[in-house]
CSV table of C-alpha atoms and ligand atoms in Angstrom, one decimal:
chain,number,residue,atom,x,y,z
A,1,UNK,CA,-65.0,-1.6,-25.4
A,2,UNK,CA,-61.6,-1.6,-23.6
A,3,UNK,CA,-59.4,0.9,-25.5
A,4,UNK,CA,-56.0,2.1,-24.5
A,5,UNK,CA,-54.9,5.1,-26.3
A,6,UNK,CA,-50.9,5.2,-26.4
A,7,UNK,CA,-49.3,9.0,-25.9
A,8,UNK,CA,-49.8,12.0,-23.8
A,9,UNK,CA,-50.0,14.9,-25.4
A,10,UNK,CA,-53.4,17.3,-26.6
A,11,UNK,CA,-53.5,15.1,-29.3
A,12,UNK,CA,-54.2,12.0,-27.3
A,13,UNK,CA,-56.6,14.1,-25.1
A,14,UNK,CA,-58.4,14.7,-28.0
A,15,UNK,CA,-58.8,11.2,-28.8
A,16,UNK,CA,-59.4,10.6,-25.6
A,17,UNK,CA,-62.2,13.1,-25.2
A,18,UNK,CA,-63.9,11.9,-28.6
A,19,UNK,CA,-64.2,8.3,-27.9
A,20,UNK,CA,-65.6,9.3,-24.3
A,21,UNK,CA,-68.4,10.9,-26.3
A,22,UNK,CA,-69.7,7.5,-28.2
A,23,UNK,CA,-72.8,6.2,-27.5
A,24,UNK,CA,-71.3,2.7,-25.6
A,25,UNK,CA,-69.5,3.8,-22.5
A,26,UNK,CA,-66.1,2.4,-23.5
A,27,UNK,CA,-63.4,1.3,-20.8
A,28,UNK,CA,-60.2,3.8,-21.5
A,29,UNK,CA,-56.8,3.4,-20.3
A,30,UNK,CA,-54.4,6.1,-21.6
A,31,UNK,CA,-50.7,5.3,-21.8
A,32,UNK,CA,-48.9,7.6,-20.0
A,33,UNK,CA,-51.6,9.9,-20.1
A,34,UNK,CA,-51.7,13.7,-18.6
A,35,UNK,CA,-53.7,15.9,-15.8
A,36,UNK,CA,-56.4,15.9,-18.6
A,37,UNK,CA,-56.5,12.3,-19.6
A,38,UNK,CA,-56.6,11.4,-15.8
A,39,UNK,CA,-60.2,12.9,-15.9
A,40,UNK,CA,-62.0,10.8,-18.6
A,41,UNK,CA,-59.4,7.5,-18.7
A,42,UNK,CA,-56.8,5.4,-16.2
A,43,UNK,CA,-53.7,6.5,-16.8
A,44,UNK,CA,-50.9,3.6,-16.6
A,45,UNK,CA,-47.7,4.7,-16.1
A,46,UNK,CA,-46.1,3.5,-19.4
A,47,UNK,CA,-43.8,5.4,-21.5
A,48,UNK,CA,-45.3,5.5,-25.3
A,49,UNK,CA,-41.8,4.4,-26.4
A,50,UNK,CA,-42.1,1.9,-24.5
A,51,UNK,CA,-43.4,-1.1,-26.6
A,52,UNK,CA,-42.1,-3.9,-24.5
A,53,UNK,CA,-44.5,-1.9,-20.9
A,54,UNK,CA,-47.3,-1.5,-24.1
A,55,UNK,CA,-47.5,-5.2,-25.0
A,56,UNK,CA,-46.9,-6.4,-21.7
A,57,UNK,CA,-50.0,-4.6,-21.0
A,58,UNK,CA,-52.5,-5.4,-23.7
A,59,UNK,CA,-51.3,-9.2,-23.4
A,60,UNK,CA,-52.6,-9.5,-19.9
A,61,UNK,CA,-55.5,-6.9,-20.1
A,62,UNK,CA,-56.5,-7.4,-23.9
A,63,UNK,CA,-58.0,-4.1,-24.9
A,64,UNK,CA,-61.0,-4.3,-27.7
A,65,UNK,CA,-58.2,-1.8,-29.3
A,66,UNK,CA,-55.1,0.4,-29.1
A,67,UNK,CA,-54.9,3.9,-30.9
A,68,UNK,CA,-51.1,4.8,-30.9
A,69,UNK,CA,-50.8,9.0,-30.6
A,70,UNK,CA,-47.0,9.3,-31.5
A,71,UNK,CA,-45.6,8.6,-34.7
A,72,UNK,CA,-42.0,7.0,-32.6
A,73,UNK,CA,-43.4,3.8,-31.4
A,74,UNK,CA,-45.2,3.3,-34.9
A,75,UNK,CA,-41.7,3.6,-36.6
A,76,UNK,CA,-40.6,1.3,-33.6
A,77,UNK,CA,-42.7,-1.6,-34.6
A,78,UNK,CA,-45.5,-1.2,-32.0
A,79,UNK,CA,-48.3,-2.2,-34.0
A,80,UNK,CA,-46.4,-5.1,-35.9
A,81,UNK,CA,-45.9,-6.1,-32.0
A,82,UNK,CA,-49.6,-5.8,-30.9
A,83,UNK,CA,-50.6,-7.4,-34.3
A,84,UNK,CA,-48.5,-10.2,-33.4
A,85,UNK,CA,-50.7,-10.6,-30.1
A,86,UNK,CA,-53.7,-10.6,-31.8
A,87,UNK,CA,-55.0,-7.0,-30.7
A,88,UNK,CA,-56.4,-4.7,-33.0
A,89,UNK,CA,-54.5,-1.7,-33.4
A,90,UNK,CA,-55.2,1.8,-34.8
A,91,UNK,CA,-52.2,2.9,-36.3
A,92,UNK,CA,-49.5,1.7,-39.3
A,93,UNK,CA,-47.1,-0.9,-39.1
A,94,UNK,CA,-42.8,-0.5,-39.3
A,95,UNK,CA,-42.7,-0.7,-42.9
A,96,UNK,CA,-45.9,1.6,-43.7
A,97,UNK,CA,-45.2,4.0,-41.0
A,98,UNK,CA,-41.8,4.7,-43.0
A,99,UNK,CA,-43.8,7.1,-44.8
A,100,UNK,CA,-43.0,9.4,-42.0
A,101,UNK,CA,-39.5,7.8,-40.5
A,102,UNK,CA,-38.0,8.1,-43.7
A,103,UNK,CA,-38.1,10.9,-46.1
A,104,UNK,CA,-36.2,9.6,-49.2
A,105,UNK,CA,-38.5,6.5,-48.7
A,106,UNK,CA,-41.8,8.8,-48.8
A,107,UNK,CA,-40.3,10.9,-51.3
A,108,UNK,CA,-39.4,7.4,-53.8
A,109,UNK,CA,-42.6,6.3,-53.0
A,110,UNK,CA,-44.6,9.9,-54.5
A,111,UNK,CA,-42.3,9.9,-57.2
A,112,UNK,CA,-43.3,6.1,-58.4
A,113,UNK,CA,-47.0,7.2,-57.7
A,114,UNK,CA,-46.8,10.2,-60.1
A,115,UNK,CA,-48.1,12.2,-56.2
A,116,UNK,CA,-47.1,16.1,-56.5
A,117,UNK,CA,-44.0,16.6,-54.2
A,118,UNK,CA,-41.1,19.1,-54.1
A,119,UNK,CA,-38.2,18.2,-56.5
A,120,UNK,CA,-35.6,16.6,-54.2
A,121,UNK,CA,-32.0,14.8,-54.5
A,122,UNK,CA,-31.2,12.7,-51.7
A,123,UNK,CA,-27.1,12.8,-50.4
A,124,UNK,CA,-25.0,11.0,-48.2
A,125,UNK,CA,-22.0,12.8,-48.9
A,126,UNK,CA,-21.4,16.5,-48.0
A,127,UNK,CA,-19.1,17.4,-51.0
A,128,UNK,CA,-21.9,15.7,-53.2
A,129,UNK,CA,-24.9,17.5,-51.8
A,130,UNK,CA,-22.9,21.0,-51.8
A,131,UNK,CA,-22.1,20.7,-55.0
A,132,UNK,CA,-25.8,20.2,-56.6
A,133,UNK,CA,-26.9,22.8,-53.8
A,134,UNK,CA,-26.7,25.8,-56.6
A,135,UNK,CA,-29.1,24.0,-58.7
A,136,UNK,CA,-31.5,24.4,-56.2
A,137,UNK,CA,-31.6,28.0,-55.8
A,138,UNK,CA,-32.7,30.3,-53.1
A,139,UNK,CA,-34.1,29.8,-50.2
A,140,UNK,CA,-33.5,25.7,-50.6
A,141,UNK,CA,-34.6,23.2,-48.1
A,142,UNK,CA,-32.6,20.7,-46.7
A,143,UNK,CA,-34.2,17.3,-44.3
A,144,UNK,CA,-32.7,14.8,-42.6
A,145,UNK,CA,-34.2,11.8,-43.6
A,146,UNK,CA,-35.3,10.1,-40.3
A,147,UNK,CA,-37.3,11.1,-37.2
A,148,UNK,CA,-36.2,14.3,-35.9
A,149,UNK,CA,-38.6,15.6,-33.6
A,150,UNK,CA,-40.0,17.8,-35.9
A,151,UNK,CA,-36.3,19.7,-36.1
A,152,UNK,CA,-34.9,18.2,-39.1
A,153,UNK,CA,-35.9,20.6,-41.6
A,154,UNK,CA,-34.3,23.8,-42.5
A,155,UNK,CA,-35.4,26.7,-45.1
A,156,UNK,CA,-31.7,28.1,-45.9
A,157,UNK,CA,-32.0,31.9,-47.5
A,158,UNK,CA,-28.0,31.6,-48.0
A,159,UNK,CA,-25.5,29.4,-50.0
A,160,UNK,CA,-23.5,29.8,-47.0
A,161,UNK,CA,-26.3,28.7,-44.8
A,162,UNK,CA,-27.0,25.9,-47.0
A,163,UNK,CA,-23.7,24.6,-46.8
A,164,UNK,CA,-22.9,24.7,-43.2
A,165,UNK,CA,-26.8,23.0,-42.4
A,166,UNK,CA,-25.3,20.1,-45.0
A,167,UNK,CA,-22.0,19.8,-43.3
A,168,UNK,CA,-23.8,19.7,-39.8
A,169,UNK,CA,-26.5,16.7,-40.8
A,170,UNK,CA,-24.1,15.0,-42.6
A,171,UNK,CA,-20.6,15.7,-41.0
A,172,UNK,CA,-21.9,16.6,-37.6
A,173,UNK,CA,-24.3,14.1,-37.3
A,174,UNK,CA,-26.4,16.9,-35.8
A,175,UNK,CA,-29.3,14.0,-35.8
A,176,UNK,CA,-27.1,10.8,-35.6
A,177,UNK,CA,-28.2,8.1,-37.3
A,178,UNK,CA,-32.0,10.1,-38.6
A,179,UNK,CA,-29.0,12.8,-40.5
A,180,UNK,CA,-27.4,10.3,-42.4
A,181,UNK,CA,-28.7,10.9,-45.1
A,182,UNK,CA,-30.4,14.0,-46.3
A,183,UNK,CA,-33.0,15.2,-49.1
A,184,UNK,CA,-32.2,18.6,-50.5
A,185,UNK,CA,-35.6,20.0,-51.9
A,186,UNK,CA,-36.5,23.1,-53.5
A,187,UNK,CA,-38.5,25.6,-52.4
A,188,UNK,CA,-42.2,26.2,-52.7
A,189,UNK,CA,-44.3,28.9,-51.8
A,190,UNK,CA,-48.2,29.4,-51.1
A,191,UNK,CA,-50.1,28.3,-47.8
A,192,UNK,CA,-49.4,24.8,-45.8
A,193,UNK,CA,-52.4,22.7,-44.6
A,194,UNK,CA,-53.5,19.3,-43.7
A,195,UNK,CA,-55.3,16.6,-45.2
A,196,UNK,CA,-55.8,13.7,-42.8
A,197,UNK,CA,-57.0,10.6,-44.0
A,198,UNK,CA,-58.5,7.2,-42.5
A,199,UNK,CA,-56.5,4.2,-44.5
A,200,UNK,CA,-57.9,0.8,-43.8
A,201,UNK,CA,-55.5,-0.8,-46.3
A,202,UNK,CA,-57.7,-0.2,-49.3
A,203,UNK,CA,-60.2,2.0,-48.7
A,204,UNK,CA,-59.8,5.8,-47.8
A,205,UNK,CA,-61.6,8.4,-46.0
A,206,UNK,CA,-60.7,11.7,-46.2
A,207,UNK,CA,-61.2,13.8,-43.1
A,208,UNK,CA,-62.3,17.5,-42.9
A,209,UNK,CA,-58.9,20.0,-43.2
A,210,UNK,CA,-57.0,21.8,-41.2
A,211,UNK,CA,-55.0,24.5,-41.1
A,212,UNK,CA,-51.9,25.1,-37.9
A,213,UNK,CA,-49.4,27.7,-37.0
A,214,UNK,CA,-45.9,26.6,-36.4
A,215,UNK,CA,-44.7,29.9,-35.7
A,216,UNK,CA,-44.0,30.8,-31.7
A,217,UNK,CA,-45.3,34.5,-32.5
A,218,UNK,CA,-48.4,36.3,-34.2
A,219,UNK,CA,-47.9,37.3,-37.6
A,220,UNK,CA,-45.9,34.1,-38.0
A,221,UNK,CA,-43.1,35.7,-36.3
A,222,UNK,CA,-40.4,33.4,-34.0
A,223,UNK,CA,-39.1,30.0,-34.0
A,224,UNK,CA,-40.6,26.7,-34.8
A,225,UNK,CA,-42.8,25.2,-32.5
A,226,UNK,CA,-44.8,21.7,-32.7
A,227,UNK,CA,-47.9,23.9,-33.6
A,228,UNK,CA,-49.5,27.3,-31.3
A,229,UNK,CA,-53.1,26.5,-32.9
A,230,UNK,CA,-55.3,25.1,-35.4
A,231,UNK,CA,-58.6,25.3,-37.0
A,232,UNK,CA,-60.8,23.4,-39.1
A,233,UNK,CA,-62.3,24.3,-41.7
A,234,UNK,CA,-59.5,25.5,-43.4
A,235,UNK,CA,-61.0,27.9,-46.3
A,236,UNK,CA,-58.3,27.1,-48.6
A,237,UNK,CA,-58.7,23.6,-48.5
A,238,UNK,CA,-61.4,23.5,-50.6
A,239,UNK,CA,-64.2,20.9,-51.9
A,240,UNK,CA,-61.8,21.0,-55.9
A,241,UNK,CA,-58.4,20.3,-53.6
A,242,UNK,CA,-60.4,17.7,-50.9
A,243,UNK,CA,-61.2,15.7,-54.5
A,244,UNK,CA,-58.0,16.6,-55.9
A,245,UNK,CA,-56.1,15.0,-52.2
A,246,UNK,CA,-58.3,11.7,-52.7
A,247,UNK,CA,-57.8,11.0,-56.4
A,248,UNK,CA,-53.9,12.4,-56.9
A,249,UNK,CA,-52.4,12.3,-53.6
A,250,UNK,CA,-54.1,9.4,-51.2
A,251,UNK,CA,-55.2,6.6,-53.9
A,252,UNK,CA,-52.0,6.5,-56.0
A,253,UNK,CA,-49.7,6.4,-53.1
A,254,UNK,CA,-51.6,3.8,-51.0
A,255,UNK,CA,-51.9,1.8,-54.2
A,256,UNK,CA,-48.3,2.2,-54.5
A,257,UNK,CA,-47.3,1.0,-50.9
A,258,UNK,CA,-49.4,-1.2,-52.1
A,259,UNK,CA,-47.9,-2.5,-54.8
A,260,UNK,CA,-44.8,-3.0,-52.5
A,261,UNK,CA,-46.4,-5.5,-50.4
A,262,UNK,CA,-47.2,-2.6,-47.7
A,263,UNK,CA,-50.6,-2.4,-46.4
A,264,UNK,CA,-51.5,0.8,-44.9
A,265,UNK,CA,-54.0,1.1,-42.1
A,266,UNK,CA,-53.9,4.4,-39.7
A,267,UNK,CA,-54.2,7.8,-40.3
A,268,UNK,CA,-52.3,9.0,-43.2
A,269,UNK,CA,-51.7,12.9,-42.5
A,270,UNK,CA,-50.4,14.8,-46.0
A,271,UNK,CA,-48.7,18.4,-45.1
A,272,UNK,CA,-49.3,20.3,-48.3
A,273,UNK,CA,-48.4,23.1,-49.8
A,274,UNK,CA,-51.1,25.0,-51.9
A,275,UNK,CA,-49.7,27.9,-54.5
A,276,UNK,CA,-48.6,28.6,-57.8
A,277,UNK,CA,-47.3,25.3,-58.2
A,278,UNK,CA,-50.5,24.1,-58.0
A,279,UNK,CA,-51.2,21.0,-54.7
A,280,UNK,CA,-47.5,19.7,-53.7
A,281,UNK,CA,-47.0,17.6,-50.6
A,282,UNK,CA,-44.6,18.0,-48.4
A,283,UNK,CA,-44.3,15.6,-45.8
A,284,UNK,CA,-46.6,12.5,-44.8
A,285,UNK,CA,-46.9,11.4,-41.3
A,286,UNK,CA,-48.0,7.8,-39.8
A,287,UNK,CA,-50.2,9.5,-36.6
A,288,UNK,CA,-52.7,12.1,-36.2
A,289,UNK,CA,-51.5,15.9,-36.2
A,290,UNK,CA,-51.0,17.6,-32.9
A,291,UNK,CA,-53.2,20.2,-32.8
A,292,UNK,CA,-55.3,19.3,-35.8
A,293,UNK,CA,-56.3,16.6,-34.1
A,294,UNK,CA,-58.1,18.7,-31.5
A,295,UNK,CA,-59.8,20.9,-34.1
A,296,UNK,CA,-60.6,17.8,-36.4
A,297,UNK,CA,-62.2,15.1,-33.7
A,298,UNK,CA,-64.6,17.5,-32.5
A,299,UNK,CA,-66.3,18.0,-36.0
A,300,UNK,CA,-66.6,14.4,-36.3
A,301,UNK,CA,-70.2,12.3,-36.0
A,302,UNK,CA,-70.7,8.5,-35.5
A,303,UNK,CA,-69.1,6.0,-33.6
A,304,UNK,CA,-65.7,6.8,-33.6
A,305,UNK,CA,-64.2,3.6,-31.4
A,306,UNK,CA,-66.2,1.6,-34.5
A,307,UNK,CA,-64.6,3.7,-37.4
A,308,UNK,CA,-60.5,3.1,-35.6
A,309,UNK,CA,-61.3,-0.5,-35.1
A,310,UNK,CA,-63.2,-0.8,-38.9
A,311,UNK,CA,-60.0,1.1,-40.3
A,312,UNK,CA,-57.6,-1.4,-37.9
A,313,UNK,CA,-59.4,-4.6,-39.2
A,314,UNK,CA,-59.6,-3.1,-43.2
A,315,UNK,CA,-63.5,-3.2,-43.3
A,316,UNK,CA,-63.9,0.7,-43.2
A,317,UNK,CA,-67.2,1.0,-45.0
A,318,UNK,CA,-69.7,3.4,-44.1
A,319,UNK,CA,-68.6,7.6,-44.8
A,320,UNK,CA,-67.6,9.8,-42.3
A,321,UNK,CA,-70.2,12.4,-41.1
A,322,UNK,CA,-68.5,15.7,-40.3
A,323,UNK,CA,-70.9,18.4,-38.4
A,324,UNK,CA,-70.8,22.1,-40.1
A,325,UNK,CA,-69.4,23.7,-37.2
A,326,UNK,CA,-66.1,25.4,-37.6
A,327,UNK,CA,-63.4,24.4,-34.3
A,328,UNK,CA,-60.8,26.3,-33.4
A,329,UNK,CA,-58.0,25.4,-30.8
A,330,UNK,CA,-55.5,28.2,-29.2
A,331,UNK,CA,-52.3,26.5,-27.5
A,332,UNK,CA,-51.4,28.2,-24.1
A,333,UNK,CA,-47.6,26.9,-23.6
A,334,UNK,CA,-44.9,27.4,-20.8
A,335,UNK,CA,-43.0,30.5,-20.5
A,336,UNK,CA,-40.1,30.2,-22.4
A,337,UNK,CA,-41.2,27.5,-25.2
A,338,UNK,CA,-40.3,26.0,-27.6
A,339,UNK,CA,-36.8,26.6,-25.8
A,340,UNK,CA,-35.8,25.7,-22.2
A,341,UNK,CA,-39.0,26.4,-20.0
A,342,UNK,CA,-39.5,25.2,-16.5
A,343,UNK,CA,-42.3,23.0,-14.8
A,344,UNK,CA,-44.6,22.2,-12.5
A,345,UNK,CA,-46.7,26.0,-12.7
A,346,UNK,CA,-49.8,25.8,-10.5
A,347,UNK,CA,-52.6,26.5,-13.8
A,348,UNK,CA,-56.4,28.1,-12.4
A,349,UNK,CA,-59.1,28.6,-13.7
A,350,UNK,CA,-59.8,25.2,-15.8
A,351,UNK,CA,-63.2,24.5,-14.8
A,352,UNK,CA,-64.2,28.5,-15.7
A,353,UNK,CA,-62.7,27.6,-18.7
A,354,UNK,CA,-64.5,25.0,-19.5
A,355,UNK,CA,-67.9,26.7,-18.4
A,356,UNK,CA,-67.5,28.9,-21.3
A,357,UNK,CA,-69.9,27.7,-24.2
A,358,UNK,CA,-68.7,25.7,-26.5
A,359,UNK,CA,-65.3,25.1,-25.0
A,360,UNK,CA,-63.2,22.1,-24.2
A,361,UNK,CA,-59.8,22.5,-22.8
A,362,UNK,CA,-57.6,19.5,-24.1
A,363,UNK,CA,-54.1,18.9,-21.6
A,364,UNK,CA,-51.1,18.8,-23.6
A,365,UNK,CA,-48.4,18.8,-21.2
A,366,UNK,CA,-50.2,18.9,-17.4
A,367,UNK,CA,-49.8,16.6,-14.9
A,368,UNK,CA,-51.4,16.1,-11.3
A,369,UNK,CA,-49.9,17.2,-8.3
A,370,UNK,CA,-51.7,16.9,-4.8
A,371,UNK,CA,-54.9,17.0,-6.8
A,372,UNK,CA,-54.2,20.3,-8.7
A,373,UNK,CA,-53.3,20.6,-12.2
A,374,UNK,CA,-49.5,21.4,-12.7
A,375,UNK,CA,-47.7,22.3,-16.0
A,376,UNK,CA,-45.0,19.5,-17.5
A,377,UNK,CA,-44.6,20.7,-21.0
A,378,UNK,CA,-43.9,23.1,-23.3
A,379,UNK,CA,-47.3,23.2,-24.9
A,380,UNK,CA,-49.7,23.3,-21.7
A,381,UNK,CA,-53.2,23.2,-22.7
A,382,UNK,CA,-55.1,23.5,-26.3
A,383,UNK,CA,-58.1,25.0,-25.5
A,384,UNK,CA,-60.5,24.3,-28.1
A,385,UNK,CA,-64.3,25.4,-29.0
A,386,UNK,CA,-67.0,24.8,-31.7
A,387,UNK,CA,-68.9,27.8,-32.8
A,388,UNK,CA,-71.4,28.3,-35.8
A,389,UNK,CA,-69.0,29.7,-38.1
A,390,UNK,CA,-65.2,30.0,-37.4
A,391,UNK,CA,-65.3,33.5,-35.7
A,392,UNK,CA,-67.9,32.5,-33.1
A,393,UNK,CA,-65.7,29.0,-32.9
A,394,UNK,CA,-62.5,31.3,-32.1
A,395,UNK,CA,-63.9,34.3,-30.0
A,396,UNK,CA,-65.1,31.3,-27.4
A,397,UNK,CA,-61.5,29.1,-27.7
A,398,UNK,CA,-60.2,32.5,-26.5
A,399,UNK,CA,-62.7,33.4,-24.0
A,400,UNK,CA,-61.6,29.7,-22.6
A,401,UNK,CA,-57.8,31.2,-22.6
A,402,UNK,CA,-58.3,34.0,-20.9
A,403,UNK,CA,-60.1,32.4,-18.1
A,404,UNK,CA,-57.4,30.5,-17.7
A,405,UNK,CA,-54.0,31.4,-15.8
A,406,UNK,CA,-50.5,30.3,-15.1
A,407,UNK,CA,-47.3,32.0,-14.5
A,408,UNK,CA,-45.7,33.2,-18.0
A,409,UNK,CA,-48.2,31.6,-20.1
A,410,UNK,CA,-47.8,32.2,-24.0
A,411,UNK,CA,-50.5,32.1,-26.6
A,412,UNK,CA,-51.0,33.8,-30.5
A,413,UNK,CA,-53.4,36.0,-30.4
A,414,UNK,CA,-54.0,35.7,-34.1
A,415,UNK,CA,-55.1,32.3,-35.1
A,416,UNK,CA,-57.1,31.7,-37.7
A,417,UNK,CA,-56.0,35.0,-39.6
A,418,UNK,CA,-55.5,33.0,-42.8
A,419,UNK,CA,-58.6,31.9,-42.9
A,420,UNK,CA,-60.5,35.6,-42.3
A,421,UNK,CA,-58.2,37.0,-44.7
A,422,UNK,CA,-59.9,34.4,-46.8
A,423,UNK,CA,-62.8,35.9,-46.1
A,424,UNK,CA,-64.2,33.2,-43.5
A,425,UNK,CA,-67.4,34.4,-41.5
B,501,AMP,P1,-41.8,18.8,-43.1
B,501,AMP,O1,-41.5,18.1,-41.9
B,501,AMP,O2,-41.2,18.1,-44.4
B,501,AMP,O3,-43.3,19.1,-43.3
B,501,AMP,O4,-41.2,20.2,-43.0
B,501,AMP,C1,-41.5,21.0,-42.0
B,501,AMP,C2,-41.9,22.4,-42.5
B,501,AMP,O5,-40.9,22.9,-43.3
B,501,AMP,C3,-43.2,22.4,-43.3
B,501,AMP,O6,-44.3,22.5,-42.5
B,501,AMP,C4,-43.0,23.6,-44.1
B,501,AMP,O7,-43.3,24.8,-43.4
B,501,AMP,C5,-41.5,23.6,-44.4
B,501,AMP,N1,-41.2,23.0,-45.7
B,501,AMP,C6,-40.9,21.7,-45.8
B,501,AMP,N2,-40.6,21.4,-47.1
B,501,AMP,C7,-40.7,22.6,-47.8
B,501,AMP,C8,-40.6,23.0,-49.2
B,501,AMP,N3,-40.2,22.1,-50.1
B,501,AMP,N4,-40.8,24.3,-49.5
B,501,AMP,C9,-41.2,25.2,-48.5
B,501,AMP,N5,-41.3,24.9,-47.2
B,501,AMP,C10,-41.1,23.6,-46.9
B,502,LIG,N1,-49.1,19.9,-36.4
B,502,LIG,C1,-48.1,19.2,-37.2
B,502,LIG,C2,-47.9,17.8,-36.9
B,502,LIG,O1,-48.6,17.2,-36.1
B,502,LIG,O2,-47.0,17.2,-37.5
């Protein structure tokens, strides 16, 4: 089949990578693509926001199928667009993928479905939300409602923190129109992870957990980053809270969506929070998570070019086989991330790399240049491996790093420490 896979980060790599291992040798066409991509798919020089380049495209080379990465040109219509043309696509339309553009939309729709979610109040007025902010308590969290590449969230420890994070959404427009409005939320503690599931409009297939690290540092230390590592399984994610997902979190809210005359077909990714208030979610996304998506693919069996297309045409029928091998990923990033960071490092020793057993190195943000691979993003490379049990998976994904070399490069040394503190072999 001729797929194009819209995006260009590890995440689209991954996919990338996964559908190159099918039995049928597919045709793929990655849109823009990286250094990585370039090796397993033709990269077109399109921009993934750039739905007008991405229907241009599939209209004269009608692909069996498109898998959008990036949750942007979902919210932008790009599969209403493609559905329109009459190509299957892998990946929510506008008004389902509001599930992640809009917050206060997410948040109405959990509430209606009786789905576990933080307690939130949503403001457009700055005197409003600072006045209910004490009834929140401390820390509180406060989101602007739209897209906000993955910034729009903060966990304020002060009142006086609080307050000034309001006026600067709100007031400040700190996220133009995305901070118009904003959700205050209260707090909840215990351990985040993922639940990604395969939504064909009706039926659901629940995909095997993951856990990231936001954190820049180890120990969770440092600022936010788009995620320094992941691994799957994620022990606390367990068989109880995979049934528990599918029965109080996945069914009621796609029935819901449902029920508003929304069909949802794509990946539905729940963030949750797992603690004393029992299974809470905290955000839904319209995409695959980047880099669960890298620990996730890998532990996946079948066809997985016929699963997308079953899930983009609503006939998603047969379960999906997940191997017992633990993957872990370890993102190498660019000096300097997630702030300012410069590009275009020389990066050696890729092919030692991937010699190590076990691994495969996924290209986040790499590019070609002369026919070597160059760094042109903060998060460079998610080098990934599958071991027997979780320890073996990330001993090799750090084997894989340390063969690897550019100038500056950053990784966490620690990931997966949740899960051995868990007690994970
Ligand atoms: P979100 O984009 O809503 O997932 O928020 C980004 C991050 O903020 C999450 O991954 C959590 O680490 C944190 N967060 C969001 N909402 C809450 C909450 N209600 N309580 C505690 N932490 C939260
Ligand atoms: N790793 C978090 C996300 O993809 O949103």
């Amino acid at each position: 089949m001729k797929i194009l896979v819209v995006g260009g980060g590890g995440r689209e790599h991954a996919i990338l990578w996964r559908l190159s291992r099918d039995g049928e040798a597919h045709e793929l066409f990655a849109a823009p693509g990286n250094g990585g991509t370039a090796g397993i798919a033709t990269n077109v020089p399109i921009g993934a926001e750039d739905i007008g380049g991405i229907v241009a495209w599939a209209k004269a080379e009608r692909p069996g199928l498109v898998v959008a990465g990036p949750e942007a040109p979902l919210c932008a219509g790009l599969a209403d667009r493609l559905a329109e043309i009459g190509i299957p696509v892998f990946g929510p339309k506008q008004a389902a993928a509001r599930m992640e553009g809009s917050k206060q939309f997410a948040k109405d729709v959990m509430n209606a479905a009786g789905v576990p979610t933080a307690k939130a109040m949503t403001f457009t007025d700055s005197a409003a939300a600072i006045k209910a902010l004490p009834s929140f308590g401390l820390p509180v969290v406060i989101k602007a409602d739209g897209l906000a590449a993955g910034k729009g969230v903060v966990i304020a420890q002060t009142a006086a923190e609080a307050e000034e994070t309001v006026r600067s959404m709100l007031d400040g427009h700190q996220f133009g129109d995305s901070s118009a409005s904003i959700l205050v939320e209260e707090f909840l503690d215990g351990e985040e992870a993922s639940i990604l599931a395969l939504v064909d409009g009706a039926d659901i297939a629940i995909l095997p957990g993951a856990q990231d690290h936001k954190r820049a540092l180890d120990n969770d230390q440092g600022p936010n980053t788009g995620g320094m590592g992941a691994y799957s399984p994620a022990p606390v994610v367990t068989p109880e809270i995979e049934k528990f997902a599918l029965e109080n979190i996945f069914r009621p809210t796609v029935a819901e969506l449902k029920r508003r005359g929304i069909e949802y077909r794509g990946v539905l990714y729940a963030g949750l929070m797992i603690g004393p208030k029992g299974v809470n979610v905290l955000e839904f996304n319209c995409r695959f998570g980047d880099p669960e998506t890298e620990v996730i693919l890998p532990r996946i069996g079948g066809d997985f070019a016929q699963i997308l297309l079953d899930c983009a045409k609503g006939r998603l029928t047969s379960p999906i086989s997940v191997r017992t091998e633990a993957c872990a990923t370890i993102v190498m990033a660019a000096p300097g991330y997630p702030g300012k960071y410069p590009k275009g490092l020389p990066i050696a020793g890729l092919d030692a790399a991937g010699a190590v057993p076990g691994v495969t190195v996924f290209h986040a943000g790499t590019a070609l240049k002369d026919g070597a691979t160059v760094t042109s993003g903060g998060r460079v490379l998610a080098v990934t491996a599958l071991g027997n049990t979780l320890r073996q998976a990330v001993d090799a994904a750090y084997a894989g790093v340390r063969a690897i070399g550019f100038d500056g490069a950053h990784y966490r040394t620690d990931i997966a420490h949740r899960a051995f503190a868990r007690g994970a072999k």
